[in-house]
Coordinates of C-alpha atoms in Angstrom, one line a residue:
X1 CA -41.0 -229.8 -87.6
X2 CA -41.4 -231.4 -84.0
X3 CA -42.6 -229.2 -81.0
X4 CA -39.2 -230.1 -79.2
X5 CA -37.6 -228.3 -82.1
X6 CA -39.7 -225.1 -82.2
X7 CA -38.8 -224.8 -78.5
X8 CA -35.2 -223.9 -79.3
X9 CA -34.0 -221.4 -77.6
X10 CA -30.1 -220.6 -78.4
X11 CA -28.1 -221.9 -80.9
X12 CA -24.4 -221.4 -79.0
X13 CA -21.8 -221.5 -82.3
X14 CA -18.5 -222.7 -81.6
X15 CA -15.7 -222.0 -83.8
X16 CA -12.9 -223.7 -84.3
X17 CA -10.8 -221.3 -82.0
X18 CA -13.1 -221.3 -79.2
X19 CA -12.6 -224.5 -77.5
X20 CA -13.5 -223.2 -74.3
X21 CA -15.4 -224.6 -71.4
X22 CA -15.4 -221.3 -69.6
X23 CA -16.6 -219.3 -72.5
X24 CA -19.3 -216.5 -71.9
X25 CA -21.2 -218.1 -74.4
X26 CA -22.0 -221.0 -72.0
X27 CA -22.3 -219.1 -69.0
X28 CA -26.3 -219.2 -68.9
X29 CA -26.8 -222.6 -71.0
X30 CA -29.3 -224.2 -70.8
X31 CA -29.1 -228.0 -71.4
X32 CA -32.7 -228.3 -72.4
X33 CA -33.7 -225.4 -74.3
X34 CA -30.2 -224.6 -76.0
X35 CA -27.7 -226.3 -78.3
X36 CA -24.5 -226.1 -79.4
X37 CA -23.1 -225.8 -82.6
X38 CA -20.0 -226.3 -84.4
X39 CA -19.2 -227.2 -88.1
X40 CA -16.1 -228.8 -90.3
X41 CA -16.3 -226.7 -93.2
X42 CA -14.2 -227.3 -96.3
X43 CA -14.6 -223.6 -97.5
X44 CA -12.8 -222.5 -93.9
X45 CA -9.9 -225.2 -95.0
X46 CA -9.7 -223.8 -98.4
X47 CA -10.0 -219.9 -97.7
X48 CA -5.9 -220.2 -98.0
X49 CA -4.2 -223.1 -99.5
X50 CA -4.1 -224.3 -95.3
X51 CA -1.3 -226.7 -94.9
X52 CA -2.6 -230.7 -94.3
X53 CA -1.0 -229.8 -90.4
X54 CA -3.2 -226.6 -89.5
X55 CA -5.9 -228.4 -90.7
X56 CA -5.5 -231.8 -89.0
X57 CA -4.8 -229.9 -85.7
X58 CA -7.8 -227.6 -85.9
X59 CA -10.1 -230.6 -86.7
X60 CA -8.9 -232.9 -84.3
X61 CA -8.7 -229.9 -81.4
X62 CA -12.8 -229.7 -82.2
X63 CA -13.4 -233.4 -82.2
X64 CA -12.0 -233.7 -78.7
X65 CA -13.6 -230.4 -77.5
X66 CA -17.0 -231.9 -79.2
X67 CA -16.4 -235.0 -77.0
X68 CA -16.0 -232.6 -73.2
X69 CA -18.5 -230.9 -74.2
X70 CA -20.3 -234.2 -73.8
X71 CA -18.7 -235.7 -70.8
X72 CA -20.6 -232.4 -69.3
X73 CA -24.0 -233.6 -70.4
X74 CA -23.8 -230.6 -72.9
X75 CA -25.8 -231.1 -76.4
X76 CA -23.9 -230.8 -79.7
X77 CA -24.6 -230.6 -83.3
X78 CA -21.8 -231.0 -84.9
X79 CA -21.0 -231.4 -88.7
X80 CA -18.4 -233.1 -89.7
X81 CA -16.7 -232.4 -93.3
X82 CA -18.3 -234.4 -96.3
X83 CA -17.4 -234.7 -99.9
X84 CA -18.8 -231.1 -100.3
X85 CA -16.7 -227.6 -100.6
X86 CA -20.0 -225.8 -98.5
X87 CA -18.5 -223.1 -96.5
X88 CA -19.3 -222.3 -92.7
X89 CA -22.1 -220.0 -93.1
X90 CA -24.1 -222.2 -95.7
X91 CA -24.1 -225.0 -92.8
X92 CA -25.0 -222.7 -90.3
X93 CA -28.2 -221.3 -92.4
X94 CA -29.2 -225.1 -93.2
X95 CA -29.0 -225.7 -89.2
X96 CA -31.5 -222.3 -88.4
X97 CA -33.6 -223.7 -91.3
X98 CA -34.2 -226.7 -89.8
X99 CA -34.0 -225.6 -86.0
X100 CA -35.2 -221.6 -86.3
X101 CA -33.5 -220.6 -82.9
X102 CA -34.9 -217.7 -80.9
X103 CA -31.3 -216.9 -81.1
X104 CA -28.1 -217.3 -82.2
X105 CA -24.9 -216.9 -79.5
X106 CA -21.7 -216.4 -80.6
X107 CA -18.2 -215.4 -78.9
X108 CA -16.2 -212.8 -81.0
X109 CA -14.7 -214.5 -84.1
X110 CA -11.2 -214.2 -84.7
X111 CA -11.5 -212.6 -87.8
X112 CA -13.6 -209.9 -89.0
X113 CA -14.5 -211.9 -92.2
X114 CA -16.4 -214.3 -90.1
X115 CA -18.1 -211.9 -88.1
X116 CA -19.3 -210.5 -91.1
X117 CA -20.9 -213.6 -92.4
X118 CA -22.5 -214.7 -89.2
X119 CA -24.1 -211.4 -89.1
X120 CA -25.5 -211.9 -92.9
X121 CA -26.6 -215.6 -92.4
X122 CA -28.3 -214.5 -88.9
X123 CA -30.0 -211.4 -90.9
X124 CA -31.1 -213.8 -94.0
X125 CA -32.6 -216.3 -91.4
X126 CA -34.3 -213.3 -89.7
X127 CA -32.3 -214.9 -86.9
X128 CA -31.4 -212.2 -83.5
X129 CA -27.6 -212.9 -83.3
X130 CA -25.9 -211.3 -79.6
X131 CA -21.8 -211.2 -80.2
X132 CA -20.4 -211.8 -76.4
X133 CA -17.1 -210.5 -75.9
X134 CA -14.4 -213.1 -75.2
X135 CA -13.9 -213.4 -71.8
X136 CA -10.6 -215.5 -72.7
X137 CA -8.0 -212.4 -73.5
X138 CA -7.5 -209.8 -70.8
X139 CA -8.4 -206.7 -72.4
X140 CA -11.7 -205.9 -74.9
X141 CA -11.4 -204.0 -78.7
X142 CA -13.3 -201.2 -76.8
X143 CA -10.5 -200.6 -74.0
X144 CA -8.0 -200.8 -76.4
X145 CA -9.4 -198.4 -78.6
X146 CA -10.0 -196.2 -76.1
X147 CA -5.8 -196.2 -75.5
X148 CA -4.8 -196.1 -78.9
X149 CA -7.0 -193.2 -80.1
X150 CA -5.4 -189.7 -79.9
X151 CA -1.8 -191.4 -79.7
X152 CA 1.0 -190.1 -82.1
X153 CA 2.4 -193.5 -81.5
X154 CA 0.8 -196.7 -80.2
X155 CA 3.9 -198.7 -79.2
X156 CA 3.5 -202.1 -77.5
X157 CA 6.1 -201.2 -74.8
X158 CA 3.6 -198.5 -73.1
X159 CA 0.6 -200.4 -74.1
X160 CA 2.8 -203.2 -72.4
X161 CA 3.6 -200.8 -68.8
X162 CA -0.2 -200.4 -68.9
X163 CA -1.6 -204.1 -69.0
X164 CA 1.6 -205.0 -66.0
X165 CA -0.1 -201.7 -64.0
X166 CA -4.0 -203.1 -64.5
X167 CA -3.3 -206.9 -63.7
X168 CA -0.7 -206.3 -61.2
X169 CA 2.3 -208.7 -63.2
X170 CA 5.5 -208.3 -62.3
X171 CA 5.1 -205.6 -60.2
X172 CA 6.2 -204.7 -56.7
X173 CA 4.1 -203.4 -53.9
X174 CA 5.0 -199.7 -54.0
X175 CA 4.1 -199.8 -58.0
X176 CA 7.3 -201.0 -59.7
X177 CA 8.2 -203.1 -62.0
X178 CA 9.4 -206.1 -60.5
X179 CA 13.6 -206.0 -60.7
X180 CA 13.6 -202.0 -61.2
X181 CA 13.2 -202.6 -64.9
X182 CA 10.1 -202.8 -67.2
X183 CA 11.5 -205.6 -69.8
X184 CA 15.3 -207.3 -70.1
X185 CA 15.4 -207.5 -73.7
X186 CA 19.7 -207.0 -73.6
X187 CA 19.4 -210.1 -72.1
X188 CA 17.3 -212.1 -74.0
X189 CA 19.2 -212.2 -77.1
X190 CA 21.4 -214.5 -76.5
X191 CA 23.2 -217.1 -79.6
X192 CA 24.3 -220.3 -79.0
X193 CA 27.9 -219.6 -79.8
X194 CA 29.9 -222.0 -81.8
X195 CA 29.2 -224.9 -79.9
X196 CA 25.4 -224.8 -80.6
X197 CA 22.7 -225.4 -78.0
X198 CA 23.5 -228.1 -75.3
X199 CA 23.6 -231.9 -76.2
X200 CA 21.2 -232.4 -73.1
X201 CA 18.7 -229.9 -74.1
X202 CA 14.8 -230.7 -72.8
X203 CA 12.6 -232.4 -75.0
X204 CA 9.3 -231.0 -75.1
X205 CA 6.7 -233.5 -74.9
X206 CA 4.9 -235.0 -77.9
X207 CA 1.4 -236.4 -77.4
X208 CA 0.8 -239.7 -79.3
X209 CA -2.0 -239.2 -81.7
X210 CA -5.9 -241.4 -80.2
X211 CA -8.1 -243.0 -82.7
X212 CA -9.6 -239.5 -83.2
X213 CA -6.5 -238.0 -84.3
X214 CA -5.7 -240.7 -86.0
X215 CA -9.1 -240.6 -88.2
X216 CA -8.1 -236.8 -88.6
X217 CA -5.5 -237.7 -90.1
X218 CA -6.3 -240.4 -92.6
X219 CA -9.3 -237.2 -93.2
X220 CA -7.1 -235.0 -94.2
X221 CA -4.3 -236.9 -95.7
X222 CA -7.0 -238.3 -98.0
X223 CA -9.7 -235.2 -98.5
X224 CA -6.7 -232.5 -98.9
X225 CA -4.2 -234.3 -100.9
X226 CA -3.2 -231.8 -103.4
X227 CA -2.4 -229.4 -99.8
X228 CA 1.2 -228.7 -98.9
X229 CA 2.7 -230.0 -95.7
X230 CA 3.4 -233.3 -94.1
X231 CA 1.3 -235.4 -91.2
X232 CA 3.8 -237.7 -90.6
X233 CA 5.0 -236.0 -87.2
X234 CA 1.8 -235.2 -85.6
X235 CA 2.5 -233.9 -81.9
X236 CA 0.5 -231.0 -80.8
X237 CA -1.8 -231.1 -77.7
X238 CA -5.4 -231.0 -78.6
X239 CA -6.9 -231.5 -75.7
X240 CA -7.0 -229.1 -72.6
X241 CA -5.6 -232.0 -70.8
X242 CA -2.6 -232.4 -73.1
X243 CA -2.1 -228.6 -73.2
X244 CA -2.0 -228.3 -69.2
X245 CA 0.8 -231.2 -69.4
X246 CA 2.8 -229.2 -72.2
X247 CA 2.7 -225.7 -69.9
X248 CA 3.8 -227.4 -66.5
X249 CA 6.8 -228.8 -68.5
X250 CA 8.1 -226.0 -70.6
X251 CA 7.7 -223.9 -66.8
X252 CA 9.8 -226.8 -65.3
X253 CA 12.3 -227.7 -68.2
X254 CA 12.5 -224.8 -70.8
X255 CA 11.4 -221.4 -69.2
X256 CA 14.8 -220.9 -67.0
X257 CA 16.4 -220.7 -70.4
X258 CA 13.8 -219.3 -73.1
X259 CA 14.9 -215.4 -72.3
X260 CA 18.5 -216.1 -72.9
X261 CA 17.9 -218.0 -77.0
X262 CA 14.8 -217.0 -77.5
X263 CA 15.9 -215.6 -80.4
X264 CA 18.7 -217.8 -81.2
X265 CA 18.1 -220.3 -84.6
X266 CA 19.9 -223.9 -85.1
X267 CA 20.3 -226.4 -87.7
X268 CA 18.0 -229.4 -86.9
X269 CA 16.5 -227.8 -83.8
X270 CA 13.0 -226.8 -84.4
X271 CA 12.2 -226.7 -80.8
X272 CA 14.7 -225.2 -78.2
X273 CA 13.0 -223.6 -75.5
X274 CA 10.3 -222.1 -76.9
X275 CA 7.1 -223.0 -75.2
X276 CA 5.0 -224.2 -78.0
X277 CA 1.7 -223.3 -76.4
X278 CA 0.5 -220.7 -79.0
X279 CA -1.6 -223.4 -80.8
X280 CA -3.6 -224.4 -77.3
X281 CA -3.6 -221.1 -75.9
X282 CA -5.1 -219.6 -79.5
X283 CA -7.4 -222.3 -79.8
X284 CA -8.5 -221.6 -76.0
X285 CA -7.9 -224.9 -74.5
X286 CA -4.9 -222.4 -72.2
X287 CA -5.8 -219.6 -70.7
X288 CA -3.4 -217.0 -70.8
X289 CA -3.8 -216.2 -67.1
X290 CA -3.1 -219.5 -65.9
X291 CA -0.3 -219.4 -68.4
X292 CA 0.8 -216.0 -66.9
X293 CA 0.5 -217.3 -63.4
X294 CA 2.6 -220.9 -64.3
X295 CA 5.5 -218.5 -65.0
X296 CA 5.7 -215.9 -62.5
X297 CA 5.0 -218.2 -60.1
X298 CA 7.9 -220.4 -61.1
X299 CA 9.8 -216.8 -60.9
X300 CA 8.5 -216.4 -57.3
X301 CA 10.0 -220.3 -56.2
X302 CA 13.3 -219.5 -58.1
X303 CA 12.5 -221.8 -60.7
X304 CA 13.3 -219.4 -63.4
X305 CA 15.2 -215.8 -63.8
X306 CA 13.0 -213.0 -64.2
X307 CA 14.8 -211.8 -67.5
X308 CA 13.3 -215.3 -69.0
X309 CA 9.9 -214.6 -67.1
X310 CA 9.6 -211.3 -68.4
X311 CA 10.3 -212.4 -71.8
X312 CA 7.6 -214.5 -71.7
X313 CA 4.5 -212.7 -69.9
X314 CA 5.5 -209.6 -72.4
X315 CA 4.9 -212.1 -75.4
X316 CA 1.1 -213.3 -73.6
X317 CA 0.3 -210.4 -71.8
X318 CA 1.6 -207.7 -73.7
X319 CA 2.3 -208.6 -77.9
X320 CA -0.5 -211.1 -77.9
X321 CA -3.5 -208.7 -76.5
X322 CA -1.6 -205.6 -78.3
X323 CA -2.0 -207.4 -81.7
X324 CA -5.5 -208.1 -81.1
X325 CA -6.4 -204.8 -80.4
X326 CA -4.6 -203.4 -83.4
X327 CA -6.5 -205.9 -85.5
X328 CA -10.0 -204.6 -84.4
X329 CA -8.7 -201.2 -84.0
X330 CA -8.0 -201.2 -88.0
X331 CA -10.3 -203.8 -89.6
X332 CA -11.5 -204.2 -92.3
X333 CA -9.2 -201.3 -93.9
X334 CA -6.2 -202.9 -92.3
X335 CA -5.6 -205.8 -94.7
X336 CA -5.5 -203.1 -97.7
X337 CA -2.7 -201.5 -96.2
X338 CA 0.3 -201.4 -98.3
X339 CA 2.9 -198.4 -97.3
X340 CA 6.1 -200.0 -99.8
X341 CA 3.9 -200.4 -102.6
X342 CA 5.0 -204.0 -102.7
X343 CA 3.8 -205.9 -105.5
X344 CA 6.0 -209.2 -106.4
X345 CA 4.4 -212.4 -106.2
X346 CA 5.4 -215.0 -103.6
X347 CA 7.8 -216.9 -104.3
X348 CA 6.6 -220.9 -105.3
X349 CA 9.6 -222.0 -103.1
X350 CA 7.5 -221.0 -99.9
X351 CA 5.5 -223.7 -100.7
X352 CA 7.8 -226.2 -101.4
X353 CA 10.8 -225.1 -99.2
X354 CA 12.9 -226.0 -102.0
X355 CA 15.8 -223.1 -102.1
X356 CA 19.7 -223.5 -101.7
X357 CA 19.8 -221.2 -98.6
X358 CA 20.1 -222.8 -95.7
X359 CA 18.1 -220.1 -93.5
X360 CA 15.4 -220.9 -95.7
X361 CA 15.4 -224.7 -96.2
X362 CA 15.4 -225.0 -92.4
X363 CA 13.2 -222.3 -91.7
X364 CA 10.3 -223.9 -94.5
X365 CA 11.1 -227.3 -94.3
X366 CA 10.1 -227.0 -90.4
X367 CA 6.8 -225.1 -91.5
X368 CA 5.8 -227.5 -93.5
X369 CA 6.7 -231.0 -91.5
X370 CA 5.4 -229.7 -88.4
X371 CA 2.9 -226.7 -89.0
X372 CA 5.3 -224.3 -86.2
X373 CA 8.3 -222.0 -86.1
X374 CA 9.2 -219.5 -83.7
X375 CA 9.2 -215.9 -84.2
X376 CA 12.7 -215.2 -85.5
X377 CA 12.4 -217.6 -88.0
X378 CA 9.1 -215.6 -89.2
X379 CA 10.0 -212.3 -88.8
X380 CA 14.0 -212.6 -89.4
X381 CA 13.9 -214.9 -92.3
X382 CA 11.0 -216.1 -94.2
X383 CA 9.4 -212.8 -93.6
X384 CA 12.5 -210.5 -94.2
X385 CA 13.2 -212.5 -97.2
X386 CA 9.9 -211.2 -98.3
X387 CA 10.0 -207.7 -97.2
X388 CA 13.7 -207.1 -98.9
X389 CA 11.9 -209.2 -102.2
X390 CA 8.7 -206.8 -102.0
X391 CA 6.3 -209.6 -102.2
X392 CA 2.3 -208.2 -102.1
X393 CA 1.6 -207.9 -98.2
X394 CA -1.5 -210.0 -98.5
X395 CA 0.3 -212.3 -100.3
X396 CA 2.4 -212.8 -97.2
X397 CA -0.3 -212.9 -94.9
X398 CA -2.6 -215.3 -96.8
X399 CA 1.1 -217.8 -96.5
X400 CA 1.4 -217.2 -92.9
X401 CA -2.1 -217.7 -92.2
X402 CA -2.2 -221.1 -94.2
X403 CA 0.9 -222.7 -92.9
X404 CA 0.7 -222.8 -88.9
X405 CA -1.0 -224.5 -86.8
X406 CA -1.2 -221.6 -83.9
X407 CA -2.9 -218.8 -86.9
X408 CA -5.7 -216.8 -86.3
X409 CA -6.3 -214.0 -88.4
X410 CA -6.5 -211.4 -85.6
X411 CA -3.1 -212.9 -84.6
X412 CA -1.4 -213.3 -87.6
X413 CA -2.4 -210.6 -89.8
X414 CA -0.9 -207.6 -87.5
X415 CA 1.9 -209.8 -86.8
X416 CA 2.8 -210.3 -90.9
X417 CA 1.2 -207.4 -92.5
X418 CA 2.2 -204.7 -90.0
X419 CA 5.3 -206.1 -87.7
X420 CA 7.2 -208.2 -90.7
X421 CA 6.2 -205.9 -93.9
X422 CA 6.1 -202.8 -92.7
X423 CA 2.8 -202.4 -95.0
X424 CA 0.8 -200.3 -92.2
X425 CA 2.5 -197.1 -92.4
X426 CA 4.1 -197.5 -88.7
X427 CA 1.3 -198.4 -87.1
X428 CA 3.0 -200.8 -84.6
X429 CA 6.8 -201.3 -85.8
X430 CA 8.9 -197.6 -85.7
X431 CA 10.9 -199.1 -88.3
X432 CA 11.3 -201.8 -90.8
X433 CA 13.2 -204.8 -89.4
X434 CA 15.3 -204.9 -92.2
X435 CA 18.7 -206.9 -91.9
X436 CA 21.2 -208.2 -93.9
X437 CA 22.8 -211.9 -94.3
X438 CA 24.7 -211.0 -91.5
X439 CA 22.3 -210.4 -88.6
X440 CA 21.1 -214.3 -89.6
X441 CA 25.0 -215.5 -89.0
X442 CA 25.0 -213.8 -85.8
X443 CA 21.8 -215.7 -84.3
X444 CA 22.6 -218.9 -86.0
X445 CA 24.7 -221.6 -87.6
X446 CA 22.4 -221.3 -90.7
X447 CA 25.4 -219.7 -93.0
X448 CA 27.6 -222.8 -92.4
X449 CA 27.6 -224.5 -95.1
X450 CA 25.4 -222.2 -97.2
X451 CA 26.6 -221.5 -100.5
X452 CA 25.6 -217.7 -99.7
X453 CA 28.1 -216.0 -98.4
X454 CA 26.3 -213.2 -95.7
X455 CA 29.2 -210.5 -95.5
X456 CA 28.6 -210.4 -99.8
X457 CA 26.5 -208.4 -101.6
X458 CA 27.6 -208.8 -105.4
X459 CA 29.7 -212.0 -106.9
X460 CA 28.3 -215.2 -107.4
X461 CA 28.3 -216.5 -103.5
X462 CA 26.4 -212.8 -102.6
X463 CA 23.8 -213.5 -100.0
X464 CA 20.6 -212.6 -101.1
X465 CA 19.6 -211.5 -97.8
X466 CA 22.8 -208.4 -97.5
X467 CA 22.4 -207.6 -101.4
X468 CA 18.3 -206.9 -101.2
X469 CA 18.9 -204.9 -98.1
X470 CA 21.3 -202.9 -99.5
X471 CA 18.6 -202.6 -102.2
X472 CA 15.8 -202.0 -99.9
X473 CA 17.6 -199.3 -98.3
X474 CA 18.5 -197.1 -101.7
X475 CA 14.9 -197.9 -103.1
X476 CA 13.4 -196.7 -100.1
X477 CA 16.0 -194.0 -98.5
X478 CA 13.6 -191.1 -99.0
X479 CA 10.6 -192.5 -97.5
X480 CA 12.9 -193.7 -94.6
X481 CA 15.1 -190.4 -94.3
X482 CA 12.8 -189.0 -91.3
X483 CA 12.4 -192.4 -89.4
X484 CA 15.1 -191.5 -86.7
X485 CA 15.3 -195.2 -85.8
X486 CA 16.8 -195.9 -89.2
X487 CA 19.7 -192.9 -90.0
X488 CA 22.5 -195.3 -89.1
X489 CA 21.4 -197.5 -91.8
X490 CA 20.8 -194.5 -94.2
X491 CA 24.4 -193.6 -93.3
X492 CA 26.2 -197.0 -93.9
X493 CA 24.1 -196.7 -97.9
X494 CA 25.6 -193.4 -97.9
X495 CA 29.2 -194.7 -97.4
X496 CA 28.3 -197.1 -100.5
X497 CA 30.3 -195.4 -103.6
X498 CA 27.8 -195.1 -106.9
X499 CA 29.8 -198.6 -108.6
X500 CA 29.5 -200.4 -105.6
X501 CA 25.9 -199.3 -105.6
X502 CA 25.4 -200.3 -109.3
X503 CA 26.6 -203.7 -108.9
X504 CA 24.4 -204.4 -106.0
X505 CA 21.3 -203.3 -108.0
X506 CA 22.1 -205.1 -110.8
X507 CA 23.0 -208.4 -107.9
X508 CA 19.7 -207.7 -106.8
X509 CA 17.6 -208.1 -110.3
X510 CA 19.5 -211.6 -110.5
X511 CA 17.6 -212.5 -107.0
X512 CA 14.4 -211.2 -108.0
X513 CA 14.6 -213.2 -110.8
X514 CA 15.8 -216.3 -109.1
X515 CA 15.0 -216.2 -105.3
X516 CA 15.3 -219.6 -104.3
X517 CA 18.8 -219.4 -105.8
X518 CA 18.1 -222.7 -107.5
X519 CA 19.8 -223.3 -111.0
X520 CA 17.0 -222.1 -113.8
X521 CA 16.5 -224.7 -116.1
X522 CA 18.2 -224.0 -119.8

């Protein structure tokens, strides 16, 4: 062991989510007595069946940050992925082997599992390991704690009021909420009518893979073969460069109409006017206060209406810190919750996006070619479909986690587990968003052409979507009879005669049994 090496002072780990220059973790670096470190691991790639996409984007995001954190005269060890299935912690406790840090330095993980293990591989090492909050989101676990403890109900909207009141968003000088109102969802739910969305709609921009993305890719196509997904249309910004460019031109071309369809769906149009920033802004190369400030700022030059501008900071500065908080608030015991005792295996055509219903194909099919779809698509279809199938909860979240490109764990985990299932006993939905085929018609052209038919629940063009709600409902009515947010449901079952209800139960088996609503072979 040189002397150089014995001199070591911090080891600063990097994960793959905390491509940061501003992080708190290199506040106080030192160029000659620390070093950085960050790690390819093939047992982070494999933790859930990741798609060939998320994983691409996540290794070519670090090769670029490796390279900045270069260009700033910064020293890295970085280990990129061999022939081996090592996981993260077993490189990390060869590199304090070999190097025996005074330290290790570490911004918070993004998911508790993680934590966990650095904390082991520091303690097996004998290794001191300090865990610096992450200076990137604008609240801490602690703070939100703090709110959340003592509430009979810890909804986002108040949660929401609070964060607008502390950063001073949206409001007006005498305290207010900018436009007399605190949110404008009535008019953000918008469909695109008939016609569909406009024929000279704004591109968002796609940034042509380097020679490092490009090597990614060959990686990945090669090393992960037997993973689902497609690399054939990489796009996505991975540097903080490219990321700046894709948030000045969904400000400038998408923004003015994102509150109006945000939650509108259409064949062939993955895109619309959704910002597609959640990949750089959870892999930290955007802040969300300079996203914040790109939007209201764009309010402020009448670039943009403020019921889209609202839309947007409540989806960055209200749902993505609330989700957080939940996550820390409730882990590790969160991921066993399971309030509908759900149980049924996910369905193999999630992987494949092979199924004859068109709100499927096009919601899958877009997963898996491009690693992204927006949050209608998950909650409203692939995750209802699961909800009204009663597919395991973790099974769910261990789908959602491996197929996009902007998942976390502390992101994605509240998101599926407690907003789409309904698995957390309330905790941050007041109700199931339950629907049938017929919420999906109204917010798309997905039914045209679909051999489903979403106003039937029985007969052999039912839609699977209306004859497992129905279903869901009637299996469920007692445990939903005091949720006051779901008696007009309760009361439309009611109105269901006991025939009509029969044949929908026995409707429903036939979906269990065949959910892709693909012909069974003889």
């Amino acid at each position: 062991m040189s002397s150089a090496r014995k001199k070591l002072r911090h080891l600063v780990v990097v994960l793959g989510d905390q491509l940061d220059l501003s992080a708190s973790t290199l506040a106080e670096f030192d160029k000659e007595r620390d070093l950085i470190w960050m790690a390819e691991a093939a047992g982070e790639a494999g933790h859930v069946w990741s798609t060939r996409m998320r994983i691409a984007y996540f290794f070519s995001a670090m090769r670029h940050f490796r390279e900045a954190l270069k260009a700033e005269g910064l020293p890295v060890h970085y280990h990129e992925i061999d022939d081996s299935e090592r996981g993260l912690m077993d490189l990390l406790q060869d590199t304090l082997e070999d190097l025996q840090p005074e330290k290790v330095i570490c911004t918070l993980p993004g998911e508790w599992r993680v934590l966990e293990e650095l904390r082991q591989a520091c303690k097996e090492a004998s290794c001191p390991l300090e865990v610096r909050e992450d200076s990137h989101f604008m609240d801490v676990p602690e703070a939100f704690r703090d709110w959340a403890e003592g509430r009979k109900a810890i909804r986002l909207e108040y949660y929401y009021r609070e964060m607008r009141k502390r950063h001073q968003i949206l409001m007006t000088e005498d305290g207010k909420p900018e436009g007399g109102e605190w949110n404008f969802d009535k008019e953000n739910r918008g469909s695109f009518g008939k016609d569909g969305p406009a024929k000279d709609k704004p591109v968002p921009p796609s940034f042509a893979a380097d020679a490092i993305t490009r090597e990614v890719v060959r990686l990945v196509n090669e090393r992960f073969s037997d993973h689902p997904g497609s690399l054939d249309d990489f796009r996505w910004p991975v540097t903080r460069e490219d990321a700046l460019t894709a948030l000045e031109d969904f400000v400038k071309n998408r923004l003015p109409e994102f509150g109006l369809y945000q939650d509108a769906m259409w064949t062939g149009e993955p895109w619309l006017y959704h910002s597609l920033l959640s990949p750089a802004l959870n892999a930290k190369l955007l802040n969300p206060r300079e996203v914040i400030k790109a939007a209201t700022d764009a309010y402020q030059a009448g670039g943009a209406p403020l019921n889209a501008v609202e839309g947007f900071v409540r989806q960055i500065l209200g749902w993505r810190e609330y989700v957080r908080g939940v996550y820390w608030w409730k882990m590790p015991g969160y991921l066993e919750l399971n309030a509908l005792q759900a149980e049924a295996r996910l369905p193999e055509f999630y992987w494949t996006g092979e199924t004859r219903y068109r709100c499927l194909s096009e919601s899958l099919q877009q997963t898996l070619e491009h690693g992204y779809a927006h949050h209608i698509q998950r909650l409203m279809v692939t995750g209802l479909y699961g909800l009204l199938l009663g597919i395991d909860p973790v099974e769910m979240h261990k789908w959602y986690l491996a197929v996009y490109v902007d998942a976390v764990e502390w992101v994605e985990l509240p998101n599926t587990l407690g907003m789409s299932q309904f698995a957390d006993e309330g905790i941050m939905a007041s109700k199931p968003y339950v629907a049938s085929g017929k919420y999906i018609q109204r917010m798309s052209n997905y039914c045209s052409g679909c051999p489903a038919n979403p106003a039937k629940a029985t007969g052999e063009d039912a839609c699977p979507f209306t004859t497992l709600y129905w279903d869901f409902l009637y299996r469920h009515r007692e445990d939903l009879s005091s949720n006051r947010r779901m008696q007009m449901q309760l009361r439309n079952l009611e109105r269901k005669s006991e025939d009509e209800m029969a044949a929908i139960r026995e409707a429903a088996k036939l979906a269990w049994a065949n959910p892709s609503g693909m012909e069974v072979p003889a």
